[in-house]
CSV table of C-alpha atoms and ligand atoms in Angstrom, one decimal:
chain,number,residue,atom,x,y,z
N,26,UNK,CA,95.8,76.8,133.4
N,27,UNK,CA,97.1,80.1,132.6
N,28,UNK,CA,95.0,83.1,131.1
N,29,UNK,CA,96.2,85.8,129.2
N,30,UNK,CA,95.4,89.2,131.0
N,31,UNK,CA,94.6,92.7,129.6
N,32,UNK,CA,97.0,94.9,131.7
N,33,UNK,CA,97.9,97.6,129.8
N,34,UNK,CA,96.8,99.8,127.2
N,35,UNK,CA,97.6,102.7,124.8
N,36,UNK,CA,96.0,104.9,122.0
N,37,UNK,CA,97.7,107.3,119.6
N,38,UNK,CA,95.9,109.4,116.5
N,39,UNK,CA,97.3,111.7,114.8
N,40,UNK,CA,96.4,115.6,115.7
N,41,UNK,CA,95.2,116.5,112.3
N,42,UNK,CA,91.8,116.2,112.0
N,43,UNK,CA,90.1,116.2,108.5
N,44,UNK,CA,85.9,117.2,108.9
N,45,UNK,CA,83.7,116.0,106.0
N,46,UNK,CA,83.2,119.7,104.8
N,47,UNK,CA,86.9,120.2,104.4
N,48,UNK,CA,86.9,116.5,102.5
N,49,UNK,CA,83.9,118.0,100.4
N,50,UNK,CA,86.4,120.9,98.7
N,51,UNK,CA,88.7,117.7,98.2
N,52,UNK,CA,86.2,115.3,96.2
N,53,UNK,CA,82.6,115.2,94.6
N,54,UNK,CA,81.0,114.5,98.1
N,55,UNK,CA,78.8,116.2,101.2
N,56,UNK,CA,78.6,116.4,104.4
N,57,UNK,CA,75.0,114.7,104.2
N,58,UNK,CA,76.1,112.3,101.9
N,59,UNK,CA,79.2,111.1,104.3
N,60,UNK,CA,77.1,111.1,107.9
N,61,UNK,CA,74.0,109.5,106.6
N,62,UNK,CA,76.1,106.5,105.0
N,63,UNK,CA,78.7,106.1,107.1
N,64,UNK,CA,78.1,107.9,110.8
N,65,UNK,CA,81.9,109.5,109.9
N,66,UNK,CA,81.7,112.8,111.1
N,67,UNK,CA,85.9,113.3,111.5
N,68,UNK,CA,88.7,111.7,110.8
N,69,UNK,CA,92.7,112.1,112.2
N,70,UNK,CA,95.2,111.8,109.5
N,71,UNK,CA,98.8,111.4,109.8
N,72,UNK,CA,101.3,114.1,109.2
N,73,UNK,CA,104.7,114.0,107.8
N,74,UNK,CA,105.8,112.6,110.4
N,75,UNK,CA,103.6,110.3,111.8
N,76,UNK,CA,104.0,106.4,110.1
N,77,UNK,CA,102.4,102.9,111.3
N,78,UNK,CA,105.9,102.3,113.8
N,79,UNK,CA,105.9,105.7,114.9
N,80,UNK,CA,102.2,105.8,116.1
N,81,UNK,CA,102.6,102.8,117.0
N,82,UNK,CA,105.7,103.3,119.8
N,83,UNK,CA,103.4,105.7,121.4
N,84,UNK,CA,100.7,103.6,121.8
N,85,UNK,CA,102.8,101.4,123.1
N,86,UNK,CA,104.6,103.2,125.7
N,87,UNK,CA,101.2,104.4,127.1
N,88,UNK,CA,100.5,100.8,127.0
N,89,UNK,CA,103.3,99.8,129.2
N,90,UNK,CA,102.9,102.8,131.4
N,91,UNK,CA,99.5,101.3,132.0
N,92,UNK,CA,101.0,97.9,132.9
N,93,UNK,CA,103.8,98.6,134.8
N,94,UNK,CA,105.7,97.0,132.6
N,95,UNK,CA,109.5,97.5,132.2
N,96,UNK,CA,110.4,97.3,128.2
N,97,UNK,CA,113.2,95.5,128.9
N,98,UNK,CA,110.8,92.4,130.3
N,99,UNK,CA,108.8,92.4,127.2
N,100,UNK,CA,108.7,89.3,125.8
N,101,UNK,CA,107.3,89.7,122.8
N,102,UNK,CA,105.8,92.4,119.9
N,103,UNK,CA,103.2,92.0,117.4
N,104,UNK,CA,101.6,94.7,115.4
N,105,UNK,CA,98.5,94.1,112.9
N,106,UNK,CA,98.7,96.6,110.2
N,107,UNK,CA,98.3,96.6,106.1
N,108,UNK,CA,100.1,99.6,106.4
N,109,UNK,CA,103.6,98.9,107.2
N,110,UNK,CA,105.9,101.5,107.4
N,111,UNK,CA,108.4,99.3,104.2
N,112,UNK,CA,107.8,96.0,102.9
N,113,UNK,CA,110.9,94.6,104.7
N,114,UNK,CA,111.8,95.0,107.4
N,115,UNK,CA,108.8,94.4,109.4
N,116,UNK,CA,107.2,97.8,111.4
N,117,UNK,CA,106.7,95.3,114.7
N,118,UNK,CA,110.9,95.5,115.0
N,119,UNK,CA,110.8,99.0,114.7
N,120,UNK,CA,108.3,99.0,117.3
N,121,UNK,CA,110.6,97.0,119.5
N,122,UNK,CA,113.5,99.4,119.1
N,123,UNK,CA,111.7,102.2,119.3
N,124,UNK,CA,110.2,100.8,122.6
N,125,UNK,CA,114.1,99.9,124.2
N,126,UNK,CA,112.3,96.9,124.5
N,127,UNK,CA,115.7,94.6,124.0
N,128,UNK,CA,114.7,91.2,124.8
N,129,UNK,CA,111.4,90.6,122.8
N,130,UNK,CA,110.4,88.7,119.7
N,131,UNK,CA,109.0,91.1,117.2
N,132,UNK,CA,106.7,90.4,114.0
N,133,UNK,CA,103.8,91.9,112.1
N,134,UNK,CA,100.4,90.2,111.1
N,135,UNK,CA,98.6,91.3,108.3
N,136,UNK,CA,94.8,90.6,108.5
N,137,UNK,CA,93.6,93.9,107.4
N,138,UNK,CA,90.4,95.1,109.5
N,139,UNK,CA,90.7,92.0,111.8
N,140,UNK,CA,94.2,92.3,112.1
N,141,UNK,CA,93.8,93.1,115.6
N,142,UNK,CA,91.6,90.6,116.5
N,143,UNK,CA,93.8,88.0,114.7
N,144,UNK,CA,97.1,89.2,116.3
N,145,UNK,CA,95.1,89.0,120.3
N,146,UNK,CA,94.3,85.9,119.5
N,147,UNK,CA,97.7,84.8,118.5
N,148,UNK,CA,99.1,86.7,121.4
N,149,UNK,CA,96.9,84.5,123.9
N,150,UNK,CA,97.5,81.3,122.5
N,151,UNK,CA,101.4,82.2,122.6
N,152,UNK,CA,100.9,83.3,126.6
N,153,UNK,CA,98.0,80.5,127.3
N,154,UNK,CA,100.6,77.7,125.9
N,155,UNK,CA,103.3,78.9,128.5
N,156,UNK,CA,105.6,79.8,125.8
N,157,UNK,CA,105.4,83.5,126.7
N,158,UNK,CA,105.0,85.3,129.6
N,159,UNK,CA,103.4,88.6,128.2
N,160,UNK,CA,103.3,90.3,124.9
N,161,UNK,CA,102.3,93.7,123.6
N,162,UNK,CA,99.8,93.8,120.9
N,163,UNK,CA,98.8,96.3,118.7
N,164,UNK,CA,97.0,97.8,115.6
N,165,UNK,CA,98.3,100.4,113.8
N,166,UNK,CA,97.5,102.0,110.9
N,167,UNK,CA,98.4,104.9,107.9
N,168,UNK,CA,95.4,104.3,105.5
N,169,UNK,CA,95.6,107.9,104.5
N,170,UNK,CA,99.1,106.7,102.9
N,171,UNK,CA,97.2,104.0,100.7
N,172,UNK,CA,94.4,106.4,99.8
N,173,UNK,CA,93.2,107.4,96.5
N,174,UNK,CA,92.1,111.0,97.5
N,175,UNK,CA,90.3,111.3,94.0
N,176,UNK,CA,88.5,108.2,94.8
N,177,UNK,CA,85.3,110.0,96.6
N,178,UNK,CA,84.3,106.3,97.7
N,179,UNK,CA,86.6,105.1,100.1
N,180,UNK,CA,88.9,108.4,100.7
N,181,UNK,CA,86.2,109.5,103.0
N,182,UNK,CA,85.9,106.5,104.9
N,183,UNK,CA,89.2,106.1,106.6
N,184,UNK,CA,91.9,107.3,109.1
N,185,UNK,CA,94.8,106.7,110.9
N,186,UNK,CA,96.2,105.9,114.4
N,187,UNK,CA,97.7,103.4,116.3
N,188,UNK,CA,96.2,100.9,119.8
N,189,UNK,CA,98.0,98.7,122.2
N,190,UNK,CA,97.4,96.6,124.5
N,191,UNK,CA,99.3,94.4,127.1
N,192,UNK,CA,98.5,90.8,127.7
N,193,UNK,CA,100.5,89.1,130.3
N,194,UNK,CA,99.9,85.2,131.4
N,195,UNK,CA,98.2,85.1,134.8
N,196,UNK,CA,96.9,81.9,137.3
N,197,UNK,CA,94.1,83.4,137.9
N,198,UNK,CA,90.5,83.0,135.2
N,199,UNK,CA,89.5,85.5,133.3
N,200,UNK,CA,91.0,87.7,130.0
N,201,UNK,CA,90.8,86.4,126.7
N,202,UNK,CA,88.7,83.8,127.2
N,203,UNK,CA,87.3,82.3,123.6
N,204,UNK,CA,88.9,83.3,120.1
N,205,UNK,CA,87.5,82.3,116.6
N,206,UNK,CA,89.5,83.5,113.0
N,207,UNK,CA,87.7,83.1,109.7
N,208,UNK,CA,89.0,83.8,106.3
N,209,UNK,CA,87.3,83.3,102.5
N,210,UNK,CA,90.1,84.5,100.0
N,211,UNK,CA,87.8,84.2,97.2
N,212,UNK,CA,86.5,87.6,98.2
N,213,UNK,CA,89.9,88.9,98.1
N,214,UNK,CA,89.3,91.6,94.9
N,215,UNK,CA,86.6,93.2,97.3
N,216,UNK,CA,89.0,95.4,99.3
N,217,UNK,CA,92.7,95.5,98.4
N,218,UNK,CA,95.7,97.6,98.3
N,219,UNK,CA,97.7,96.6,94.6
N,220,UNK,CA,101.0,96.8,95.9
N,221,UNK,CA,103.2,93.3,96.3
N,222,UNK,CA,105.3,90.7,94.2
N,223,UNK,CA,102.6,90.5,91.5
N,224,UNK,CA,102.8,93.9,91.2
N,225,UNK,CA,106.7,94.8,90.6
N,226,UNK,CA,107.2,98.3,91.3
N,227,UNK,CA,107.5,99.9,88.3
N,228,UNK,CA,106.9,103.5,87.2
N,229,UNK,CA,103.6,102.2,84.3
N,230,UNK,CA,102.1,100.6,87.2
N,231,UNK,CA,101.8,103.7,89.4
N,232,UNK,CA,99.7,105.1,86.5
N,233,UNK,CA,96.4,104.8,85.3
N,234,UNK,CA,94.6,103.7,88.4
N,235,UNK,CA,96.9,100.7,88.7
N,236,UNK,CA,99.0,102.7,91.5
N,237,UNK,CA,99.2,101.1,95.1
N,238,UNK,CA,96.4,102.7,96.3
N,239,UNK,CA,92.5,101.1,98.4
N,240,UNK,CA,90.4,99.9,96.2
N,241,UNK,CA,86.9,98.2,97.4
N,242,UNK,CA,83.9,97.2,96.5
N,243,UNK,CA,82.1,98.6,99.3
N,244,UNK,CA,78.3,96.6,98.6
N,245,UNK,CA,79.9,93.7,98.6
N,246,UNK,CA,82.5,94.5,101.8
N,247,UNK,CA,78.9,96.1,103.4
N,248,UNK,CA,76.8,92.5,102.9
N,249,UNK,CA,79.5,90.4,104.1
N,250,UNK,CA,80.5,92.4,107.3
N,251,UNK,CA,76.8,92.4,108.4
N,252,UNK,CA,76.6,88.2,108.1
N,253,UNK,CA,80.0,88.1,109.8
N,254,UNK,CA,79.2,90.1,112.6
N,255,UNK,CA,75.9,88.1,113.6
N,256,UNK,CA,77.5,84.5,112.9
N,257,UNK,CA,81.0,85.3,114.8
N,258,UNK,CA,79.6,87.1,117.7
N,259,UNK,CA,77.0,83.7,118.0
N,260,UNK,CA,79.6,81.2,117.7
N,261,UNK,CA,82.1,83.4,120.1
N,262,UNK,CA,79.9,83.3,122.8
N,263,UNK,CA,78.6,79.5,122.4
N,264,UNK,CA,82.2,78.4,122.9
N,265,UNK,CA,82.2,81.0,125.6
N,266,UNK,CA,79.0,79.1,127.2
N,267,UNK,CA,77.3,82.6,127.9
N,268,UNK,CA,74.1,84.0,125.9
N,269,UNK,CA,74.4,86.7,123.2
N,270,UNK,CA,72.7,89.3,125.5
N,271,UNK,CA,75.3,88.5,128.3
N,272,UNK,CA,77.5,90.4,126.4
N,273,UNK,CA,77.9,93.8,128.4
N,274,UNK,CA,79.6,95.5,125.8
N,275,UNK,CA,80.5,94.6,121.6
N,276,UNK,CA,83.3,96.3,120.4
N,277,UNK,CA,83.0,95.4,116.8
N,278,UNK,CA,85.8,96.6,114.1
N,279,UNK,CA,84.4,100.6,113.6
N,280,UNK,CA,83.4,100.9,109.6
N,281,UNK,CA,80.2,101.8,109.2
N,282,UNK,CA,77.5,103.4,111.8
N,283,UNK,CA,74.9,101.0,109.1
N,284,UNK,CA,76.1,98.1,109.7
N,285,UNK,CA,76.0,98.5,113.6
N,286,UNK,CA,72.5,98.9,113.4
N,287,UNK,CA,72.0,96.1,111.3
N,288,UNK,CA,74.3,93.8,113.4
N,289,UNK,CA,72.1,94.8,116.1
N,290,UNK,CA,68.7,93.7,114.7
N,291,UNK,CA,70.3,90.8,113.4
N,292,UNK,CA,71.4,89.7,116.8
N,293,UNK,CA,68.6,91.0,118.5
N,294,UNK,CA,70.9,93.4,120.8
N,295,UNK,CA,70.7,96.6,122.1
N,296,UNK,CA,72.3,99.2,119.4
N,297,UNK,CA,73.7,101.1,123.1
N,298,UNK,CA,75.8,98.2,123.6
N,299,UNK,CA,77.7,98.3,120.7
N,300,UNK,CA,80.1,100.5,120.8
N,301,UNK,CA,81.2,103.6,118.3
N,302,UNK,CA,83.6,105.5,118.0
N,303,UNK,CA,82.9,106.6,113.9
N,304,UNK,CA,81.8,109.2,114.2
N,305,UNK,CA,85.3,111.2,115.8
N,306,UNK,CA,87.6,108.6,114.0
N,307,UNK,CA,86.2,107.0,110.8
N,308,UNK,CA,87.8,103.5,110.4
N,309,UNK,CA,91.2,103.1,111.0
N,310,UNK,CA,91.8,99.5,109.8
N,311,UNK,CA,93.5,97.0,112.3
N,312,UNK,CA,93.9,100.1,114.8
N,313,UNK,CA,90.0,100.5,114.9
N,314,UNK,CA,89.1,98.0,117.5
N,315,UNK,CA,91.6,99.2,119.9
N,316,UNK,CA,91.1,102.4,119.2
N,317,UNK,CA,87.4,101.8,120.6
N,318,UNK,CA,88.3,99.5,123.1
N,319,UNK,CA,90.5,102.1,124.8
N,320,UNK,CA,87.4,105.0,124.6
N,321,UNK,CA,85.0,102.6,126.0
N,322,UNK,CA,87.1,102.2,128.8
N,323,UNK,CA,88.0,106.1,129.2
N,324,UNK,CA,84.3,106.6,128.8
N,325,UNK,CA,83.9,104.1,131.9
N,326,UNK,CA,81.8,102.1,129.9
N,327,UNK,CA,83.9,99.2,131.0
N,328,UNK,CA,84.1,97.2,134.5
N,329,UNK,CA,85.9,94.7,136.2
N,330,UNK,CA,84.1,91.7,135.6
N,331,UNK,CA,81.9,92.7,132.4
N,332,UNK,CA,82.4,90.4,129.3
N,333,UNK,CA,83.1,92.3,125.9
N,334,UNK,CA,83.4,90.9,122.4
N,335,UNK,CA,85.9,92.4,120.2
N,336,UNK,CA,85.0,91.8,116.5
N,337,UNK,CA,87.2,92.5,113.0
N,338,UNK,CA,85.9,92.0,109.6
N,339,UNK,CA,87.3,93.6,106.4
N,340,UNK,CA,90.2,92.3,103.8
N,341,UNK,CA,91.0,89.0,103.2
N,342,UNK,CA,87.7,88.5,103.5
N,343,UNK,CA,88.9,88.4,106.8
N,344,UNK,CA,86.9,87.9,110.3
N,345,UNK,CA,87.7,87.1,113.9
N,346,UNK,CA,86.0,87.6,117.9
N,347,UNK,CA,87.4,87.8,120.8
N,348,UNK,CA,85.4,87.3,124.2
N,349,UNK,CA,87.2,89.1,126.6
N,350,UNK,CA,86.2,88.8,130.7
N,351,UNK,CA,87.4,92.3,131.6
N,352,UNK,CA,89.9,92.2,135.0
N,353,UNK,CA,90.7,95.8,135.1
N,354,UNK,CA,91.4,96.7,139.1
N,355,UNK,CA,93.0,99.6,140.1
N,356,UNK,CA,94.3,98.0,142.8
N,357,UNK,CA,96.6,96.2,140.0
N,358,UNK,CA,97.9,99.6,139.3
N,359,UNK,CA,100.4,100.3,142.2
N,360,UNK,CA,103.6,100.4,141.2
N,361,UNK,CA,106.7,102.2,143.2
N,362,UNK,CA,107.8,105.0,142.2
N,363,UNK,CA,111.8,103.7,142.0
N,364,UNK,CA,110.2,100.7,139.4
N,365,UNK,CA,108.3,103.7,137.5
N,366,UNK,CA,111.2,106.0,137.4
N,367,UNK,CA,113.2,102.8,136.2
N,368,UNK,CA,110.5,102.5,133.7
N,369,UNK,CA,110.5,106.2,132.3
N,370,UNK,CA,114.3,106.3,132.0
N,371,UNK,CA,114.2,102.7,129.7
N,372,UNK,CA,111.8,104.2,127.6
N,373,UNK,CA,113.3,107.2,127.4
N,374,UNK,CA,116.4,105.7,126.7
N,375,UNK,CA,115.4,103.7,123.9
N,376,UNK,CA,116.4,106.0,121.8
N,377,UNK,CA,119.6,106.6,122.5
N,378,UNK,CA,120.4,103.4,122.5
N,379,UNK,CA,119.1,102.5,119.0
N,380,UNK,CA,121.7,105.1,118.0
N,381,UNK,CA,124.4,103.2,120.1
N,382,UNK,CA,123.6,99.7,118.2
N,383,UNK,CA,123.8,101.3,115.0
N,384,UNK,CA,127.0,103.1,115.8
N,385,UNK,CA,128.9,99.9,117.6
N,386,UNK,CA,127.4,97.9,114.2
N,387,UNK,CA,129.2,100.4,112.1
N,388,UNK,CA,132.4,100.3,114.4
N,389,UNK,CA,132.5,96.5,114.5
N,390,UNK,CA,132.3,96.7,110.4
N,391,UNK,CA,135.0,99.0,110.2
N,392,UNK,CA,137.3,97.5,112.3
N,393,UNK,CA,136.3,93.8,110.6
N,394,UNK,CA,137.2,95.7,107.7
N,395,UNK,CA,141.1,97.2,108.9
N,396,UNK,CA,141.8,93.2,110.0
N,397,UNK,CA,140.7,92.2,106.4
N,398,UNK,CA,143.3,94.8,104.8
N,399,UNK,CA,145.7,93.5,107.3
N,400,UNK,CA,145.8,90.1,106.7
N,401,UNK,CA,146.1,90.6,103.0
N,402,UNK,CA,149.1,92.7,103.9
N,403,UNK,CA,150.6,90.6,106.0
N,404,UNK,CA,150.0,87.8,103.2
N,405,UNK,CA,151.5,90.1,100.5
N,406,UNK,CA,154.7,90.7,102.7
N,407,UNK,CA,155.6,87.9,104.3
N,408,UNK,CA,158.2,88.3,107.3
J,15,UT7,O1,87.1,98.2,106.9
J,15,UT7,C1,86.9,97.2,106.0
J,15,UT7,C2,85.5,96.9,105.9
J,15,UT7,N1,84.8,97.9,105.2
J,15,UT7,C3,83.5,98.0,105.2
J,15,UT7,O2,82.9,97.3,106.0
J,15,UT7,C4,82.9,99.0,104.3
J,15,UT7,C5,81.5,98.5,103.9
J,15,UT7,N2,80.8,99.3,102.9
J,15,UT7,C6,80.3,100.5,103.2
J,15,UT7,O3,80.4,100.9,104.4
J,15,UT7,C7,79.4,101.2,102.2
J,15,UT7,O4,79.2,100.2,101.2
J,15,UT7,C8,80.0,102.5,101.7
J,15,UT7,C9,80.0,103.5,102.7
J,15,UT7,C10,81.4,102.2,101.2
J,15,UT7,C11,79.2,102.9,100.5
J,15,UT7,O5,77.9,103.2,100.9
J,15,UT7,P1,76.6,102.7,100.0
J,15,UT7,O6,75.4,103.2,100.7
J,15,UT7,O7,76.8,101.2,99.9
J,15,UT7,O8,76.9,103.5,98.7
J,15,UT7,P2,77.0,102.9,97.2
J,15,UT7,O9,78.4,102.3,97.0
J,15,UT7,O10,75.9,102.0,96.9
J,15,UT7,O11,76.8,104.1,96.3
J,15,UT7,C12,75.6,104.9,96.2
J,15,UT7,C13,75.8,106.1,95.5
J,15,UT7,C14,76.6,106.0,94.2
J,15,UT7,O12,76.1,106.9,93.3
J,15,UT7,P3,75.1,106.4,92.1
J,15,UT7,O13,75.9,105.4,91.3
J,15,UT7,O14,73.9,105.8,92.8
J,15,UT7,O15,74.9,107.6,91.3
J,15,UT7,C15,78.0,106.4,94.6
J,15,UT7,O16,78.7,106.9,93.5
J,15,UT7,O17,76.6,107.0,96.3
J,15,UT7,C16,77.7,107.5,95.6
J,15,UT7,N3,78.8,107.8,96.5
J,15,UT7,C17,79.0,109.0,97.0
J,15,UT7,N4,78.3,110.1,97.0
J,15,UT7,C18,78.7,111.2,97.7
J,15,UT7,C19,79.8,106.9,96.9
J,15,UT7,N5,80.6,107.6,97.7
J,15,UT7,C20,80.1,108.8,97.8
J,15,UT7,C21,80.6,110.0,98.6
J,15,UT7,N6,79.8,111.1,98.4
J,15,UT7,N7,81.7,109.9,99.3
């Protein structure tokens, strides 16, 4: 039996932080109003510079920094966002060039707020079927980009940044342990971003509130979330065979301090054990539940052996839980210094040699393009 591992991981936010006051000169809101809802106290946005791949290669390098991980052994990308940097191609392959990491399989999973929930558990059934050997998963996010920032009820709520982490396949037990995914599409008007096929980019439809910006119905995204953490979090750890209260630590998908509390009654659990990270970062989509996994664990609020469930809710409807039995060592940490110079000089690299494909591409097209010409001279004059 193999097990897919946590061995690596990675956070990146943006250094722009936006306070409720300053978001309070912005639209018809308060302070108050914003940490009595919500818990959101600040929020990191991305600058002109920062997108979902971008934030997301940095996560990831600290990720395989963490993991010892050469990027040329990778064996596989997947990055959860709603967010993505262009409709086509997908922000998981720039991740993977941006990451020199040349051999690995490279998509993008779109489950909004569970998205990284959805793409671990995809990543462990991938490694736990012995198809792959290791994979680096992330959740990413630009929400500011999708935004309405006239829209006082969900421009407050969110913010961007980017979380990785490494699984790789091991012998021995522990990891990911027990995965459940949920979906109800007929509450799909509650929380959406109009942008798509049905929606042909055209200039009318950027107008009049029809533009490709969040729109949600936050009562009915509030209810559901609440139900969805109580039942997922029960049935995670049934299949897990371990009691709701032998959960050390929940690390549920960060949107609202409200429905932490409520999750907590519901499920008769100590509010301490959930975990929250709102307040510094609001919600940050598929990138939330990383984001938090990865403070916890600065915060040493995470130990070898402790079982933690990860928990996403949001668009869709969307919901998933991950029971993870946490395997951190730092004995698993040594590496020699020849295998991390190696490391630093692929990743630095990376770069470079994105610029190389693209320049041997055009090369090839050129010179593809001179033996055309040729042979329709050589046909025109024959000898
Ligand atoms: O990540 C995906 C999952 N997302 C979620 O789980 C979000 C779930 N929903 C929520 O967190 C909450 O429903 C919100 C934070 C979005 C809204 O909180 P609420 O307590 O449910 O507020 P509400 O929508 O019932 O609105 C109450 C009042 C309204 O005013 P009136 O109609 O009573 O006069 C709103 O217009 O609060 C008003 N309001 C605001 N006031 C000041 C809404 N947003 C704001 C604001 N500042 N930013």
């Amino acid at each position: 039996m193999r097990y897919a591992h946590i061995t690596g991981w990675g956070a990146y936010v943006p250094p722009r932080v936006v306070t409720n006051d300053e978001l309070s000169h912005v639209v018809d809101t308060t302070d108050e109003w914003i940490t009595e809802r919500t818990g959101i106290k600040t929020r990191h946005i991305a600058g002109a510079d920062d997108h979902t791949s971008t934030m997301a290669i940095k996560a990831g390098r600290e990720a395989l920094k963490v993991a010892n991980l050469d990027p040329a052994k990778l064996e596989l990308v997947i990055c959860a966002t709603s967010t993505p940097d262009y409709l086509m191609p997908n922000t998981a392959s720039l991740i993977q060039d941006g990451l020199g990491a040349s051999h690995a399989g490279a998509f993008d999973l779109n489950a909004a707020c569970s998205g990284f929930v959805y793409a671990l558990t995809v990543g462990t059934a991938m490694l736990r079927s012995g198809l792959y050997r290791n994979a680096l998963v992330i959740g990413a996010e630009a929400m500011s980009r999708v935004m309405d920032w006239t829209d006082r009820t969900t421009c407050v709520l969110f913010g961007d940044g980017a979380g990785a982490v490494v699984l790789e396949a091991r012998d021995e037990p522990g990891g990911v342990m027990s995965c459940r995914l949920g979906s109800d599409g007929s509450g799909a008007e509650f929380l959406k971003v109009p942008l798509g096929t049905r929606i042909p980019i055209h200039p009318l439809n950027m107008v009049n509130g029809n533009g490709p910006t969040m729109k949600m119905a936050g009562n009915e995204v509030f209810r559901f979330a609440t139900k969805t953490m109580n039942q997922v979090t029960r049935q995670v750890a049934a299949d897990a065979g371990i009691a709701v209260d032998d959960i050390d630590l929940i690390i549920p998908h960060q949107a609202n301090q409200r429905i932490l509390a409520t999750a907590a009654k519901q499920l008769d659990y100590p509010l301490e054990r959930i975990y929250s990270n709102l307040e510094r970062l609001g919600n940050t989509s598929a990138a939330s539940v990383p984001l938090a996994m990865i403070d916890a664990l600065n915060e040493g609020r995470l130990h070898a052996g402790d079982h933690l469930m990860m928990i996403g809710f949001g668009g869709g409807l969307t919901w998933g839980a991950c029971l993870v039995q946490w395997t951190y060592s730092p004995a698993d940490r040594r590496w020699s210094p020849y295998k991390r110079a190696r490391q630093a000089l692929r990743l630095a690299l990376a770069g470079p040699r994105s610029w190389a494909g693209r320049i041997e591409r055009r090369l090839d097209f050129w010179e593809l393009r001179r033996r055309r010409a040729d042979r329709r001279r050589d046909r025109g004059n024959p000898t």
